[in-house]
Amino acid sequence: MITKAFSDEDVQFTHRKAACLLLCAMACFAYIEWDIEYLIEKFNEILSVRILVENFLGLCRSSENPLDAMFAEWLFARWAMCVDRRFRIPPPPAKQTVNNPLLVPDLHLTKHENIRKMVVDTRTWLPQAITSLEKYIAEPSDVLVPKMECFLTPFLEKGGMSLSVGIIGNNVLCQWAPSPDLSRSTIKIPAADVVSVSRFDLLQFHFANGAIDTAQELLKSMTLPSTQLPLFCVDKKVLHGFYLALNVPSPFPSQPTAVKEFIPDQKKTRQRDGHGYRVPWRPYKPCIPAPQIGLA
């Protein structure tokens, strides 16, 4: 249908334009340090994260350097684990948000259905994700995480130092298909940190599926990562909870679990004479007896 309505040159130009926009999106993803949880919790953009992760995996697999695909495959495996954890309990059915007498598609219902399909698709990839994480544990190696500059290279080299060239104005970049330079600027993550985070993901997965023996073995080998990137952090409170649940001695300092005592606002309370407790303050109102109504 597209080829009938537009010429081949216009179609190719549109594809190159989409490639430019994809690089801009990848640059933003790299700017927030590939933090999947941040995008989901802050903006509720789980469908957008899927698009970014899948396209990034495709870009890295098409690269001539095999090391480029290492981080992408690890990120994809962690993405699958994240979806499995968040949607292990199915969300409640979506309800129509607007009065719709004209049968206009409800965006809320459409998004809910797309998320449901995404969860079904992602769970078919779980065996592959588990195999990938186990491979990173069995064969530890450093991982190179690309930074934002890797995806801005085509814009900076051929776009006159302006990102707007690939989106609006004189489309110099759209004369060819832009591609990132994944080796331009990277962060080297030690193999021990990759193993630690991979082991933590597998620990949560096996514990949720009832494989207690496997979860205990993973927990006994846990170490805390030294990298400060959010993608390579381990929630210490959650980890401490696993030590308590699986009855495994923790080698790390215990995390505080006590609930803070509630202290009421002192301005709205007063000490009642002769009693050892505080009651909410209320303005004094004299008690006026109700008039007696009787028969004449």
Coordinates of C-alpha atoms in Angstrom, one line a residue:
M1 CA 0.0 0.0 0.0
I2 CA 2.9 2.4 0.8
T3 CA 4.6 1.6 -2.5
K4 CA 1.5 2.4 -4.4
A5 CA 0.9 5.7 -2.8
F6 CA 4.6 6.9 -2.6
S7 CA 7.6 6.5 -4.8
D8 CA 10.5 4.3 -3.8
E9 CA 12.6 7.3 -3.0
D10 CA 10.0 8.7 -0.6
V11 CA 9.7 5.3 1.2
Q12 CA 13.5 5.0 1.6
F13 CA 13.6 8.6 2.9
T14 CA 11.0 7.7 5.5
H15 CA 12.9 4.7 6.6
R16 CA 16.1 6.8 7.0
K17 CA 14.1 9.4 8.9
A18 CA 12.8 6.7 11.2
A19 CA 16.4 5.5 11.8
C20 CA 17.4 9.1 12.8
L21 CA 14.6 9.2 15.3
L22 CA 15.5 5.8 16.7
L23 CA 19.1 7.0 17.3
C24 CA 17.7 10.0 19.2
A25 CA 15.6 7.7 21.3
M26 CA 18.6 5.5 22.0
A27 CA 20.6 8.5 23.0
C28 CA 18.0 9.4 25.6
F29 CA 17.9 5.8 26.8
A30 CA 21.7 5.9 27.2
Y31 CA 21.5 9.3 28.9
I32 CA 19.4 7.8 31.8
E33 CA 22.0 5.0 32.0
W34 CA 19.7 2.3 30.6
D35 CA 17.5 2.4 33.7
I36 CA 14.5 0.2 32.8
E37 CA 12.9 0.5 36.2
Y38 CA 13.0 4.3 36.1
L39 CA 11.1 4.5 32.8
I40 CA 8.4 2.1 34.0
E41 CA 7.9 3.6 37.5
K42 CA 8.3 7.3 36.6
F43 CA 6.5 7.4 33.2
N44 CA 4.6 4.1 33.0
E45 CA 6.1 3.5 29.5
I46 CA 6.6 -0.2 29.6
L47 CA 5.6 -0.5 25.9
S48 CA 8.1 2.1 24.9
V49 CA 10.9 0.3 26.9
R50 CA 10.1 -2.8 24.9
I51 CA 10.6 -1.0 21.6
L52 CA 13.9 0.5 22.8
V53 CA 15.3 -2.8 24.0
E54 CA 14.3 -4.8 21.0
N55 CA 15.6 -2.2 18.5
F56 CA 18.8 -1.9 20.5
L57 CA 19.3 -5.6 20.3
G58 CA 18.8 -5.5 16.6
L59 CA 21.3 -2.7 16.1
C60 CA 24.0 -4.5 18.2
R61 CA 23.4 -7.9 16.4
S62 CA 23.9 -6.2 13.1
S63 CA 27.3 -4.8 14.2
E64 CA 30.5 -6.2 12.9
N65 CA 32.0 -6.3 16.4
P66 CA 30.6 -9.3 18.3
L67 CA 31.3 -7.6 21.7
D68 CA 28.6 -5.0 20.9
A69 CA 25.9 -7.6 21.2
M70 CA 27.0 -8.8 24.7
F71 CA 25.4 -5.9 26.6
A72 CA 22.3 -5.9 24.4
E73 CA 21.6 -9.5 25.0
W74 CA 22.2 -9.1 28.7
L75 CA 19.8 -6.1 28.8
F76 CA 17.2 -8.0 26.9
A77 CA 17.4 -10.9 29.4
R78 CA 17.0 -8.5 32.3
W79 CA 14.0 -6.8 30.5
A80 CA 12.3 -10.2 30.2
M81 CA 12.9 -10.9 33.9
C82 CA 11.5 -7.4 34.8
V83 CA 8.3 -8.0 32.9
D84 CA 7.8 -11.4 34.5
R85 CA 8.2 -10.0 38.0
R86 CA 5.9 -7.1 37.5
F87 CA 3.1 -9.1 35.8
R88 CA 3.3 -12.3 37.7
I89 CA 0.0 -11.4 39.2
P90 CA -2.2 -10.3 36.3
P91 CA -3.5 -6.7 36.6
P92 CA -7.3 -6.1 37.0
P93 CA -9.3 -5.9 33.8
A94 CA -9.3 -2.5 32.2
K95 CA -12.5 -0.5 32.2
Q96 CA -13.8 2.0 29.7
T97 CA -12.7 5.5 30.8
V98 CA -15.0 7.7 28.7
N99 CA -18.6 7.7 27.6
N100 CA -18.3 6.4 24.1
P101 CA -21.5 6.5 22.1
L102 CA -19.7 6.9 18.8
L103 CA -17.6 3.8 19.4
V104 CA -14.3 5.7 19.3
P105 CA -11.3 3.5 20.3
D106 CA -10.6 3.9 23.9
L107 CA -6.8 4.5 24.3
H108 CA -6.8 3.1 27.9
L109 CA -8.4 -0.2 26.7
T110 CA -6.0 -0.3 23.8
K111 CA -2.9 0.2 25.9
H112 CA -4.1 -2.5 28.4
E113 CA -4.6 -5.0 25.6
N114 CA -1.2 -4.2 24.2
I115 CA 0.5 -4.7 27.5
R116 CA -1.3 -8.1 27.9
K117 CA 0.0 -9.2 24.6
M118 CA 3.5 -8.0 25.4
V119 CA 3.5 -10.0 28.6
V120 CA 2.4 -13.2 26.8
D121 CA 5.1 -12.7 24.2
T122 CA 7.8 -11.9 26.7
R123 CA 7.1 -15.0 28.7
T124 CA 7.9 -17.1 25.7
W125 CA 11.4 -15.6 25.8
L126 CA 12.0 -16.5 29.4
P127 CA 13.9 -19.8 28.7
Q128 CA 16.2 -17.9 26.4
A129 CA 16.7 -15.1 29.0
I130 CA 17.4 -17.6 31.8
T131 CA 20.0 -19.4 29.6
S132 CA 21.7 -16.1 28.8
L133 CA 21.9 -15.1 32.5
E134 CA 23.3 -18.5 33.4
K135 CA 25.9 -18.2 30.7
Y136 CA 27.0 -14.8 32.0
I137 CA 27.4 -16.4 35.5
A138 CA 29.3 -19.5 34.2
E139 CA 31.5 -17.5 31.8
P140 CA 32.0 -14.1 33.5
S141 CA 33.4 -11.3 31.3
D142 CA 33.4 -7.5 31.4
V143 CA 30.6 -5.7 29.7
L144 CA 31.0 -2.4 27.7
V145 CA 27.9 -0.2 28.2
P146 CA 27.6 2.4 25.4
K147 CA 27.1 6.0 26.4
M148 CA 25.0 8.7 24.8
E149 CA 27.8 9.8 22.4
C150 CA 27.7 6.5 20.6
F151 CA 24.3 7.3 19.2
L152 CA 24.9 10.9 18.5
T153 CA 28.0 10.3 16.3
P154 CA 26.1 10.5 12.9
F155 CA 24.6 13.8 14.0
L156 CA 27.8 15.3 15.1
E157 CA 29.9 14.1 12.2
K158 CA 27.5 14.7 9.3
G159 CA 24.7 16.9 10.7
G160 CA 26.6 20.1 11.3
M161 CA 26.7 19.7 15.1
S162 CA 22.9 19.9 15.3
L163 CA 20.4 17.2 16.3
S164 CA 17.6 19.0 14.5
V165 CA 19.2 18.2 11.1
G166 CA 17.9 14.6 11.3
I167 CA 14.4 15.7 12.3
I168 CA 13.5 19.0 10.9
G169 CA 15.0 21.4 8.4
N170 CA 17.7 20.4 5.9
N171 CA 17.7 16.6 6.2
V172 CA 21.4 16.0 5.4
L173 CA 21.4 12.8 7.5
C174 CA 18.5 11.3 5.6
Q175 CA 20.5 10.9 2.4
W176 CA 21.9 7.6 3.9
A177 CA 20.9 5.3 6.7
P178 CA 22.7 6.5 9.9
S179 CA 24.3 3.9 12.2
P180 CA 25.7 4.3 15.8
D181 CA 29.3 3.9 16.7
L182 CA 29.0 1.7 19.8
S183 CA 32.8 1.9 20.5
R184 CA 33.1 5.6 20.6
S185 CA 32.4 6.1 24.3
T186 CA 31.6 3.2 26.7
I187 CA 31.6 2.4 30.4
K188 CA 33.4 -0.8 31.4
I189 CA 31.5 -2.9 33.9
P190 CA 33.5 -5.5 35.8
A191 CA 32.5 -9.1 35.3
A192 CA 31.9 -9.6 39.0
D193 CA 29.1 -6.9 38.9
V194 CA 27.5 -8.5 35.9
V195 CA 27.5 -11.9 37.6
S196 CA 26.1 -10.4 40.8
V197 CA 23.1 -8.7 39.1
S198 CA 22.4 -11.7 36.9
R199 CA 22.5 -14.0 40.0
F200 CA 20.0 -11.6 41.8
D201 CA 17.6 -11.7 38.9
L202 CA 17.7 -15.5 38.8
L203 CA 17.3 -15.7 42.5
Q204 CA 14.0 -13.7 42.3
F205 CA 12.8 -15.8 39.4
H206 CA 13.4 -19.2 41.0
F207 CA 12.1 -18.1 44.4
A208 CA 8.8 -16.9 42.7
N209 CA 8.5 -20.3 40.9
G210 CA 9.0 -22.3 44.0
A211 CA 12.6 -23.6 43.2
I212 CA 13.7 -23.0 46.8
D213 CA 16.9 -25.2 46.6
T214 CA 18.1 -23.3 43.5
A215 CA 17.3 -20.0 45.1
Q216 CA 19.3 -20.9 48.2
E217 CA 22.3 -21.9 46.2
L218 CA 22.2 -18.6 44.3
L219 CA 21.7 -16.6 47.6
K220 CA 24.7 -18.2 49.2
S221 CA 26.9 -17.0 46.3
M222 CA 25.5 -13.4 46.3
T223 CA 27.9 -10.5 46.3
L224 CA 27.1 -6.8 46.1
P225 CA 28.1 -5.0 43.0
S226 CA 30.5 -2.1 43.2
T227 CA 29.2 -0.2 40.1
Q228 CA 27.0 2.9 40.8
L229 CA 24.9 2.6 37.7
P230 CA 21.2 2.0 38.5
L231 CA 21.1 -0.9 36.1
F232 CA 23.7 -2.7 38.1
C233 CA 22.4 -2.1 41.5
V234 CA 20.9 -4.6 43.9
D235 CA 18.1 -3.7 46.3
K236 CA 19.7 -4.4 49.7
K237 CA 16.3 -4.5 51.6
V238 CA 15.0 -7.1 49.1
L239 CA 18.2 -9.1 49.3
H240 CA 17.9 -9.1 53.2
G241 CA 14.4 -10.3 52.9
F242 CA 15.5 -13.3 50.9
Y243 CA 18.1 -14.1 53.6
L244 CA 15.3 -14.1 56.1
A245 CA 12.8 -16.0 54.0
L246 CA 15.3 -18.8 53.0
N247 CA 16.9 -19.0 56.4
V248 CA 20.4 -18.3 55.1
P249 CA 22.9 -16.3 57.2
S250 CA 23.6 -13.0 55.7
P251 CA 27.2 -11.8 55.2
F252 CA 26.1 -8.2 54.9
P253 CA 25.0 -5.8 57.6
S254 CA 21.3 -6.2 58.4
Q255 CA 18.9 -3.6 57.0
P256 CA 16.5 -1.8 59.4
T257 CA 13.0 -3.2 59.3
A258 CA 11.3 -1.4 62.2
V259 CA 8.4 0.8 61.4
K260 CA 8.8 4.4 62.5
E261 CA 6.6 5.5 65.4
F262 CA 3.7 7.8 64.5
I263 CA 4.0 11.1 66.3
P264 CA 0.8 13.3 66.1
D265 CA 0.8 17.0 65.5
Q266 CA 1.5 18.6 68.9
K267 CA -0.4 21.7 67.9
K268 CA -3.7 19.8 67.6
T269 CA -3.4 17.8 70.8
R270 CA -3.6 18.6 74.5
Q271 CA -3.0 16.7 77.7
R272 CA -6.2 16.0 79.5
D273 CA -6.0 16.4 83.3
G274 CA -5.8 13.2 85.3
H275 CA -5.3 11.0 82.2
G276 CA -2.1 9.7 80.6
Y277 CA -3.1 10.0 77.0
R278 CA -3.6 12.7 74.4
V279 CA -6.8 13.4 72.6
P280 CA -7.5 15.6 69.6
W281 CA -8.0 19.2 70.5
R282 CA -11.5 20.6 69.8
P283 CA -12.9 24.0 70.7
Y284 CA -15.0 24.0 73.9
K285 CA -18.8 24.2 73.3
P286 CA -21.1 24.5 76.3
C287 CA -23.7 21.8 76.6
I288 CA -27.2 23.4 76.3
P289 CA -30.0 21.1 77.4
A290 CA -32.6 20.4 74.9
P291 CA -36.0 22.0 75.6
Q292 CA -38.6 19.7 77.2
I293 CA -41.6 19.3 75.0
G294 CA -44.7 18.0 76.7
L295 CA -48.4 17.9 76.2
A296 CA -50.3 21.0 77.3

